[in-house]
mmCIF file with all atom_site columns, C-alpha atoms in Angstrom:
data_model
loop_
_atom_site.group_PDB
_atom_site.id
_atom_site.type_symbol
_atom_site.label_atom_id
_atom_site.label_alt_id
_atom_site.label_comp_id
_atom_site.label_asym_id
_atom_site.label_entity_id
_atom_site.label_seq_id
_atom_site.pdbx_PDB_ins_code
_atom_site.Cartn_x
_atom_site.Cartn_y
_atom_site.Cartn_z
_atom_site.occupancy
_atom_site.B_iso_or_equiv
_atom_site.pdbx_formal_charge
_atom_site.auth_seq_id
_atom_site.auth_comp_id
_atom_site.auth_asym_id
_atom_site.auth_atom_id
_atom_site.pdbx_PDB_model_num
ATOM 1   C CA . MET A 1 1   ? 111.121 100.208 93.889  1.00 0.00 ? 1   MET A CA 1
ATOM 2   C CA . LYS A 1 2   ? 110.995 102.632 96.803  1.00 0.00 ? 2   LYS A CA 1
ATOM 3   C CA . THR A 1 3   ? 108.358 105.354 96.906  1.00 0.00 ? 3   THR A CA 1
ATOM 4   C CA . LEU A 1 4   ? 108.811 108.412 99.099  1.00 0.00 ? 4   LEU A CA 1
ATOM 5   C CA . ILE A 1 5   ? 105.829 110.709 99.539  1.00 0.00 ? 5   ILE A CA 1
ATOM 6   C CA . LEU A 1 6   ? 106.250 114.141 101.108 1.00 0.00 ? 6   LEU A CA 1
ATOM 7   C CA . VAL A 1 7   ? 103.161 115.937 102.412 1.00 0.00 ? 7   VAL A CA 1
ATOM 8   C CA . ARG A 1 8   ? 103.309 119.534 103.554 1.00 0.00 ? 8   ARG A CA 1
ATOM 9   C CA . HIS A 1 9   ? 100.817 120.109 106.361 1.00 0.00 ? 9   HIS A CA 1
ATOM 10  C CA . ALA A 1 10  ? 97.461  121.628 105.435 1.00 0.00 ? 10  ALA A CA 1
ATOM 11  C CA . LYS A 1 11  ? 96.665  125.311 106.043 1.00 0.00 ? 11  LYS A CA 1
ATOM 12  C CA . SER A 1 12  ? 97.021  126.188 109.699 1.00 0.00 ? 12  SER A CA 1
ATOM 13  C CA . SER A 1 13  ? 95.390  128.807 111.858 1.00 0.00 ? 13  SER A CA 1
ATOM 14  C CA . ARG A 1 14  ? 97.199  131.799 113.276 1.00 0.00 ? 14  ARG A CA 1
ATOM 15  C CA . ASP A 1 15  ? 94.098  133.073 115.085 1.00 0.00 ? 15  ASP A CA 1
ATOM 16  C CA . ASP A 1 16  ? 95.549  132.587 118.564 1.00 0.00 ? 16  ASP A CA 1
ATOM 17  C CA . PRO A 1 17  ? 98.961  134.284 118.781 1.00 0.00 ? 17  PRO A CA 1
ATOM 18  C CA . SER A 1 18  ? 99.403  132.966 122.326 1.00 0.00 ? 18  SER A CA 1
ATOM 19  C CA . LEU A 1 19  ? 99.708  129.374 121.082 1.00 0.00 ? 19  LEU A CA 1
ATOM 20  C CA . PRO A 1 20  ? 103.218 127.942 120.755 1.00 0.00 ? 20  PRO A CA 1
ATOM 21  C CA . ASP A 1 21  ? 104.113 127.136 117.140 1.00 0.00 ? 21  ASP A CA 1
ATOM 22  C CA . ARG A 1 22  ? 103.865 123.377 117.696 1.00 0.00 ? 22  ARG A CA 1
ATOM 23  C CA . GLU A 1 23  ? 100.278 123.715 118.925 1.00 0.00 ? 23  GLU A CA 1
ATOM 24  C CA . ARG A 1 24  ? 98.825  125.680 115.995 1.00 0.00 ? 24  ARG A CA 1
ATOM 25  C CA . PRO A 1 25  ? 95.794  123.775 114.642 1.00 0.00 ? 25  PRO A CA 1
ATOM 26  C CA . LEU A 1 26  ? 94.519  123.500 111.098 1.00 0.00 ? 26  LEU A CA 1
ATOM 27  C CA . ASP A 1 27  ? 92.106  126.173 109.972 1.00 0.00 ? 27  ASP A CA 1
ATOM 28  C CA . GLY A 1 28  ? 88.829  125.434 108.170 1.00 0.00 ? 28  GLY A CA 1
ATOM 29  C CA . ARG A 1 29  ? 90.429  125.198 104.741 1.00 0.00 ? 29  ARG A CA 1
ATOM 30  C CA . GLY A 1 30  ? 93.113  122.874 106.102 1.00 0.00 ? 30  GLY A CA 1
ATOM 31  C CA . ARG A 1 31  ? 90.467  120.598 107.598 1.00 0.00 ? 31  ARG A CA 1
ATOM 32  C CA . GLN A 1 32  ? 88.852  120.382 104.138 1.00 0.00 ? 32  GLN A CA 1
ATOM 33  C CA . ASP A 1 33  ? 92.029  120.058 102.074 1.00 0.00 ? 33  ASP A CA 1
ATOM 34  C CA . ALA A 1 34  ? 93.615  117.162 103.976 1.00 0.00 ? 34  ALA A CA 1
ATOM 35  C CA . PRO A 1 35  ? 90.691  114.740 103.439 1.00 0.00 ? 35  PRO A CA 1
ATOM 36  C CA . THR A 1 36  ? 90.469  115.905 99.808  1.00 0.00 ? 36  THR A CA 1
ATOM 37  C CA . MET A 1 37  ? 94.109  114.981 99.248  1.00 0.00 ? 37  MET A CA 1
ATOM 38  C CA . GLY A 1 38  ? 93.574  111.703 101.097 1.00 0.00 ? 38  GLY A CA 1
ATOM 39  C CA . LYS A 1 39  ? 90.680  110.855 98.796  1.00 0.00 ? 39  LYS A CA 1
ATOM 40  C CA . ARG A 1 40  ? 92.864  111.572 95.750  1.00 0.00 ? 40  ARG A CA 1
ATOM 41  C CA . LEU A 1 41  ? 95.562  109.276 97.114  1.00 0.00 ? 41  LEU A CA 1
ATOM 42  C CA . ALA A 1 42  ? 92.982  106.558 97.833  1.00 0.00 ? 42  ALA A CA 1
ATOM 43  C CA . LYS A 1 43  ? 91.582  106.871 94.304  1.00 0.00 ? 43  LYS A CA 1
ATOM 44  C CA . ARG A 1 44  ? 95.117  106.263 92.962  1.00 0.00 ? 44  ARG A CA 1
ATOM 45  C CA . GLU A 1 45  ? 95.368  103.295 95.373  1.00 0.00 ? 45  GLU A CA 1
ATOM 46  C CA . VAL A 1 46  ? 98.369  104.754 97.188  1.00 0.00 ? 46  VAL A CA 1
ATOM 47  C CA . ARG A 1 47  ? 99.024  102.437 100.137 1.00 0.00 ? 47  ARG A CA 1
ATOM 48  C CA . PRO A 1 48  ? 102.020 103.535 102.194 1.00 0.00 ? 48  PRO A CA 1
ATOM 49  C CA . ASP A 1 49  ? 103.634 101.028 104.527 1.00 0.00 ? 49  ASP A CA 1
ATOM 50  C CA . LEU A 1 50  ? 104.502 103.798 106.984 1.00 0.00 ? 50  LEU A CA 1
ATOM 51  C CA . LEU A 1 51  ? 103.323 107.316 107.859 1.00 0.00 ? 51  LEU A CA 1
ATOM 52  C CA . VAL A 1 52  ? 105.770 109.526 109.765 1.00 0.00 ? 52  VAL A CA 1
ATOM 53  C CA . SER A 1 53  ? 104.751 112.950 111.053 1.00 0.00 ? 53  SER A CA 1
ATOM 54  C CA . SER A 1 54  ? 106.311 115.980 112.632 1.00 0.00 ? 54  SER A CA 1
ATOM 55  C CA . PRO A 1 55  ? 105.116 116.369 116.235 1.00 0.00 ? 55  PRO A CA 1
ATOM 56  C CA . ALA A 1 56  ? 103.491 119.738 115.426 1.00 0.00 ? 56  ALA A CA 1
ATOM 57  C CA . LEU A 1 57  ? 99.701  119.564 115.782 1.00 0.00 ? 57  LEU A CA 1
ATOM 58  C CA . ARG A 1 58  ? 99.050  120.875 112.242 1.00 0.00 ? 58  ARG A CA 1
ATOM 59  C CA . ALA A 1 59  ? 101.263 118.196 110.668 1.00 0.00 ? 59  ALA A CA 1
ATOM 60  C CA . LEU A 1 60  ? 99.954  115.362 112.828 1.00 0.00 ? 60  LEU A CA 1
ATOM 61  C CA . THR A 1 61  ? 96.328  116.359 112.180 1.00 0.00 ? 61  THR A CA 1
ATOM 62  C CA . THR A 1 62  ? 97.047  116.430 108.432 1.00 0.00 ? 62  THR A CA 1
ATOM 63  C CA . ALA A 1 63  ? 98.559  112.935 108.724 1.00 0.00 ? 63  ALA A CA 1
ATOM 64  C CA . GLN A 1 64  ? 95.542  111.662 110.674 1.00 0.00 ? 64  GLN A CA 1
ATOM 65  C CA . LEU A 1 65  ? 92.999  113.079 108.212 1.00 0.00 ? 65  LEU A CA 1
ATOM 66  C CA . ILE A 1 66  ? 94.845  111.611 105.229 1.00 0.00 ? 66  ILE A CA 1
ATOM 67  C CA . ALA A 1 67  ? 95.334  108.293 107.065 1.00 0.00 ? 67  ALA A CA 1
ATOM 68  C CA . ASP A 1 68  ? 91.559  108.075 107.576 1.00 0.00 ? 68  ASP A CA 1
ATOM 69  C CA . GLU A 1 69  ? 90.973  108.392 103.821 1.00 0.00 ? 69  GLU A CA 1
ATOM 70  C CA . ILE A 1 70  ? 93.610  105.855 102.729 1.00 0.00 ? 70  ILE A CA 1
ATOM 71  C CA . GLY A 1 71  ? 92.739  103.264 105.358 1.00 0.00 ? 71  GLY A CA 1
ATOM 72  C CA . TYR A 1 72  ? 95.899  103.633 107.442 1.00 0.00 ? 72  TYR A CA 1
ATOM 73  C CA . PRO A 1 73  ? 95.355  103.232 111.209 1.00 0.00 ? 73  PRO A CA 1
ATOM 74  C CA . ARG A 1 74  ? 95.925  106.497 113.107 1.00 0.00 ? 74  ARG A CA 1
ATOM 75  C CA . LYS A 1 75  ? 97.590  104.600 115.954 1.00 0.00 ? 75  LYS A CA 1
ATOM 76  C CA . ARG A 1 76  ? 100.352 103.419 113.575 1.00 0.00 ? 76  ARG A CA 1
ATOM 77  C CA . ILE A 1 77  ? 101.436 106.968 112.618 1.00 0.00 ? 77  ILE A CA 1
ATOM 78  C CA . VAL A 1 78  ? 104.979 107.465 113.867 1.00 0.00 ? 78  VAL A CA 1
ATOM 79  C CA . VAL A 1 79  ? 105.838 110.889 115.306 1.00 0.00 ? 79  VAL A CA 1
ATOM 80  C CA . ASP A 1 80  ? 109.441 111.862 114.594 1.00 0.00 ? 80  ASP A CA 1
ATOM 81  C CA . GLU A 1 81  ? 111.002 114.976 116.104 1.00 0.00 ? 81  GLU A CA 1
ATOM 82  C CA . ARG A 1 82  ? 113.413 115.185 113.147 1.00 0.00 ? 82  ARG A CA 1
ATOM 83  C CA . LEU A 1 83  ? 110.549 116.343 110.891 1.00 0.00 ? 83  LEU A CA 1
ATOM 84  C CA . TYR A 1 84  ? 110.020 119.549 112.899 1.00 0.00 ? 84  TYR A CA 1
ATOM 85  C CA . ALA A 1 85  ? 112.360 122.520 112.396 1.00 0.00 ? 85  ALA A CA 1
ATOM 86  C CA . SER A 1 86  ? 114.523 120.324 110.219 1.00 0.00 ? 86  SER A CA 1
ATOM 87  C CA . SER A 1 87  ? 116.658 120.743 107.134 1.00 0.00 ? 87  SER A CA 1
ATOM 88  C CA . PRO A 1 88  ? 116.733 118.967 103.766 1.00 0.00 ? 88  PRO A CA 1
ATOM 89  C CA . ASP A 1 89  ? 119.759 117.018 105.062 1.00 0.00 ? 89  ASP A CA 1
ATOM 90  C CA . ASP A 1 90  ? 117.771 115.893 108.118 1.00 0.00 ? 90  ASP A CA 1
ATOM 91  C CA . LEU A 1 91  ? 114.878 114.794 105.899 1.00 0.00 ? 91  LEU A CA 1
ATOM 92  C CA . LEU A 1 92  ? 117.205 112.856 103.620 1.00 0.00 ? 92  LEU A CA 1
ATOM 93  C CA . ALA A 1 93  ? 118.688 111.145 106.681 1.00 0.00 ? 93  ALA A CA 1
ATOM 94  C CA . VAL A 1 94  ? 115.192 110.125 107.826 1.00 0.00 ? 94  VAL A CA 1
ATOM 95  C CA . ALA A 1 95  ? 114.412 108.691 104.364 1.00 0.00 ? 95  ALA A CA 1
ATOM 96  C CA . CYS A 1 96  ? 117.738 106.877 104.070 1.00 0.00 ? 96  CYS A CA 1
ATOM 97  C CA . ALA A 1 97  ? 117.288 105.268 107.500 1.00 0.00 ? 97  ALA A CA 1
ATOM 98  C CA . LEU A 1 98  ? 113.894 103.738 106.698 1.00 0.00 ? 98  LEU A CA 1
ATOM 99  C CA . ASP A 1 99  ? 113.590 99.972  107.044 1.00 0.00 ? 99  ASP A CA 1
ATOM 100 C CA . ASN A 1 100 ? 114.300 98.347  103.678 1.00 0.00 ? 100 ASN A CA 1
ATOM 101 C CA . LYS A 1 101 ? 111.280 96.055  104.171 1.00 0.00 ? 101 LYS A CA 1
ATOM 102 C CA . LEU A 1 102 ? 109.137 99.147  103.522 1.00 0.00 ? 102 LEU A CA 1
ATOM 103 C CA . ASN A 1 103 ? 108.384 99.983  99.900  1.00 0.00 ? 103 ASN A CA 1
ATOM 104 C CA . CYS A 1 104 ? 106.407 103.183 100.411 1.00 0.00 ? 104 CYS A CA 1
ATOM 105 C CA . ALA A 1 105 ? 106.756 105.790 103.141 1.00 0.00 ? 105 ALA A CA 1
ATOM 106 C CA . MET A 1 106 ? 104.891 109.061 103.617 1.00 0.00 ? 106 MET A CA 1
ATOM 107 C CA . LEU A 1 107 ? 106.419 111.949 105.582 1.00 0.00 ? 107 LEU A CA 1
ATOM 108 C CA . PHE A 1 108 ? 104.382 114.903 106.939 1.00 0.00 ? 108 PHE A CA 1
ATOM 109 C CA . GLY A 1 109 ? 106.091 118.188 107.733 1.00 0.00 ? 109 GLY A CA 1
ATOM 110 C CA . HIS A 1 110 ? 106.743 121.816 107.025 1.00 0.00 ? 110 HIS A CA 1
ATOM 111 C CA . ASN A 1 111 ? 108.055 124.443 104.675 1.00 0.00 ? 111 ASN A CA 1
ATOM 112 C CA . PRO A 1 112 ? 110.545 125.667 103.692 1.00 0.00 ? 112 PRO A CA 1
ATOM 113 C CA . GLU A 1 113 ? 112.260 122.325 104.389 1.00 0.00 ? 113 GLU A CA 1
ATOM 114 C CA . PHE A 1 114 ? 109.821 120.155 102.441 1.00 0.00 ? 114 PHE A CA 1
ATOM 115 C CA . THR A 1 115 ? 109.977 122.306 99.303  1.00 0.00 ? 115 THR A CA 1
ATOM 116 C CA . GLU A 1 116 ? 113.764 122.451 99.526  1.00 0.00 ? 116 GLU A CA 1
ATOM 117 C CA . PHE A 1 117 ? 114.001 118.675 99.996  1.00 0.00 ? 117 PHE A CA 1
ATOM 118 C CA . ALA A 1 118 ? 111.534 117.993 97.163  1.00 0.00 ? 118 ALA A CA 1
ATOM 119 C CA . HIS A 1 119 ? 113.500 120.324 94.894  1.00 0.00 ? 119 HIS A CA 1
ATOM 120 C CA . ARG A 1 120 ? 116.713 118.514 95.807  1.00 0.00 ? 120 ARG A CA 1
ATOM 121 C CA . LEU A 1 121 ? 115.110 115.208 94.811  1.00 0.00 ? 121 LEU A CA 1
ATOM 122 C CA . SER A 1 122 ? 113.703 116.675 91.574  1.00 0.00 ? 122 SER A CA 1
ATOM 123 C CA . SER A 1 123 ? 114.314 120.091 90.056  1.00 0.00 ? 123 SER A CA 1
ATOM 124 C CA . GLU A 1 124 ? 110.773 119.829 88.613  1.00 0.00 ? 124 GLU A CA 1
ATOM 125 C CA . ILE A 1 125 ? 109.376 120.810 92.021  1.00 0.00 ? 125 ILE A CA 1
ATOM 126 C CA . ILE A 1 126 ? 109.890 124.436 92.929  1.00 0.00 ? 126 ILE A CA 1
ATOM 127 C CA . ASP A 1 127 ? 107.035 124.972 95.391  1.00 0.00 ? 127 ASP A CA 1
ATOM 128 C CA . MET A 1 128 ? 104.905 122.872 97.715  1.00 0.00 ? 128 MET A CA 1
ATOM 129 C CA . PRO A 1 129 ? 101.794 124.796 98.719  1.00 0.00 ? 129 PRO A CA 1
ATOM 130 C CA . THR A 1 130 ? 99.910  123.808 101.862 1.00 0.00 ? 130 THR A CA 1
ATOM 131 C CA . CYS A 1 131 ? 98.738  120.179 101.770 1.00 0.00 ? 131 CYS A CA 1
ATOM 132 C CA . ALA A 1 132 ? 100.759 119.473 98.620  1.00 0.00 ? 132 ALA A CA 1
ATOM 133 C CA . VAL A 1 133 ? 101.749 115.847 98.025  1.00 0.00 ? 133 VAL A CA 1
ATOM 134 C CA . ALA A 1 134 ? 105.039 115.132 96.247  1.00 0.00 ? 134 ALA A CA 1
ATOM 135 C CA . GLU A 1 135 ? 105.625 111.526 95.218  1.00 0.00 ? 135 GLU A CA 1
ATOM 136 C CA . PHE A 1 136 ? 109.017 110.184 94.212  1.00 0.00 ? 136 PHE A CA 1
ATOM 137 C CA . ARG A 1 137 ? 109.625 106.679 92.877  1.00 0.00 ? 137 ARG A CA 1
ATOM 138 C CA . PHE A 1 138 ? 113.142 105.346 92.956  1.00 0.00 ? 138 PHE A CA 1
ATOM 139 C CA . ASP A 1 139 ? 114.540 102.278 91.229  1.00 0.00 ? 139 ASP A CA 1
ATOM 140 C CA . ALA A 1 140 ? 116.262 101.142 94.415  1.00 0.00 ? 140 ALA A CA 1
ATOM 141 C CA . LYS A 1 141 ? 116.318 98.152  96.732  1.00 0.00 ? 141 LYS A CA 1
ATOM 142 C CA . ALA A 1 142 ? 117.573 100.073 99.771  1.00 0.00 ? 142 ALA A CA 1
ATOM 143 C CA . TRP A 1 143 ? 116.398 103.408 101.145 1.00 0.00 ? 143 TRP A CA 1
ATOM 144 C CA . ALA A 1 144 ? 120.006 104.534 101.542 1.00 0.00 ? 144 ALA A CA 1
ATOM 145 C CA . ASP A 1 145 ? 120.305 104.430 97.740  1.00 0.00 ? 145 ASP A CA 1
ATOM 146 C CA . VAL A 1 146 ? 117.837 107.297 97.272  1.00 0.00 ? 146 VAL A CA 1
ATOM 147 C CA . ALA A 1 147 ? 120.539 109.728 98.402  1.00 0.00 ? 147 ALA A CA 1
ATOM 148 C CA . GLY A 1 148 ? 122.559 109.157 95.258  1.00 0.00 ? 148 GLY A CA 1
ATOM 149 C CA . ILE A 1 149 ? 120.051 108.568 92.467  1.00 0.00 ? 149 ILE A CA 1
ATOM 150 C CA . ASP A 1 150 ? 117.374 110.483 90.626  1.00 0.00 ? 150 ASP A CA 1
ATOM 151 C CA . PRO A 1 151 ? 113.771 109.352 90.922  1.00 0.00 ? 151 PRO A CA 1
ATOM 152 C CA . VAL A 1 152 ? 112.332 107.520 87.914  1.00 0.00 ? 152 VAL A CA 1
ATOM 153 C CA . LYS A 1 153 ? 108.937 109.137 88.460  1.00 0.00 ? 153 LYS A CA 1
ATOM 154 C CA . VAL A 1 154 ? 107.858 112.381 90.126  1.00 0.00 ? 154 VAL A CA 1
ATOM 155 C CA . LYS A 1 155 ? 104.313 113.554 90.784  1.00 0.00 ? 155 LYS A CA 1
ATOM 156 C CA . LEU A 1 156 ? 103.146 116.711 92.545  1.00 0.00 ? 156 LEU A CA 1
ATOM 157 C CA . ASP A 1 157 ? 99.550  117.312 93.531  1.00 0.00 ? 157 ASP A CA 1
ATOM 158 C CA . ALA A 1 158 ? 97.974  120.096 95.576  1.00 0.00 ? 158 ALA A CA 1
ATOM 159 C CA . PRO A 1 159 ? 94.428  120.963 96.649  1.00 0.00 ? 159 PRO A CA 1
ATOM 160 C CA . ARG A 1 160 ? 94.237  124.005 94.372  1.00 0.00 ? 160 ARG A CA 1
ATOM 161 C CA . ARG A 1 161 ? 95.595  122.568 91.128  1.00 0.00 ? 161 ARG A CA 1
#
């Protein structure tokens, strides 16, 4: 089994219009929602082998706050440029290239790409609000196989459910 978890970054601040997009921080709600979602994942005993984040501050901060709650070391979060200003095809390429030794990977990024990618993986998902967590389980031995099969289980959770 391979489990792919997509996490849209938590709510970000637009208070400082002079900041470049990559440097926008989380706002107060985002700083509350990310640990909340991390606690939910921890309660379900979700233990990813790898966390990969967009380099944007809001995505990386979301990854760090969730990592803290699930017991994943912040220093092991991988920053991947392909998760910023990407496309569903780019995201699929990232997933398919994961090391087959990994059983569970969690990606942190942005909309509209994450909703579009999640919808491609399962038509059940039509929207990923901020800090939403979409989990896909595939009956596959290799990550490359997820490109051509449907997940056997899909779960979507969001802070305001």
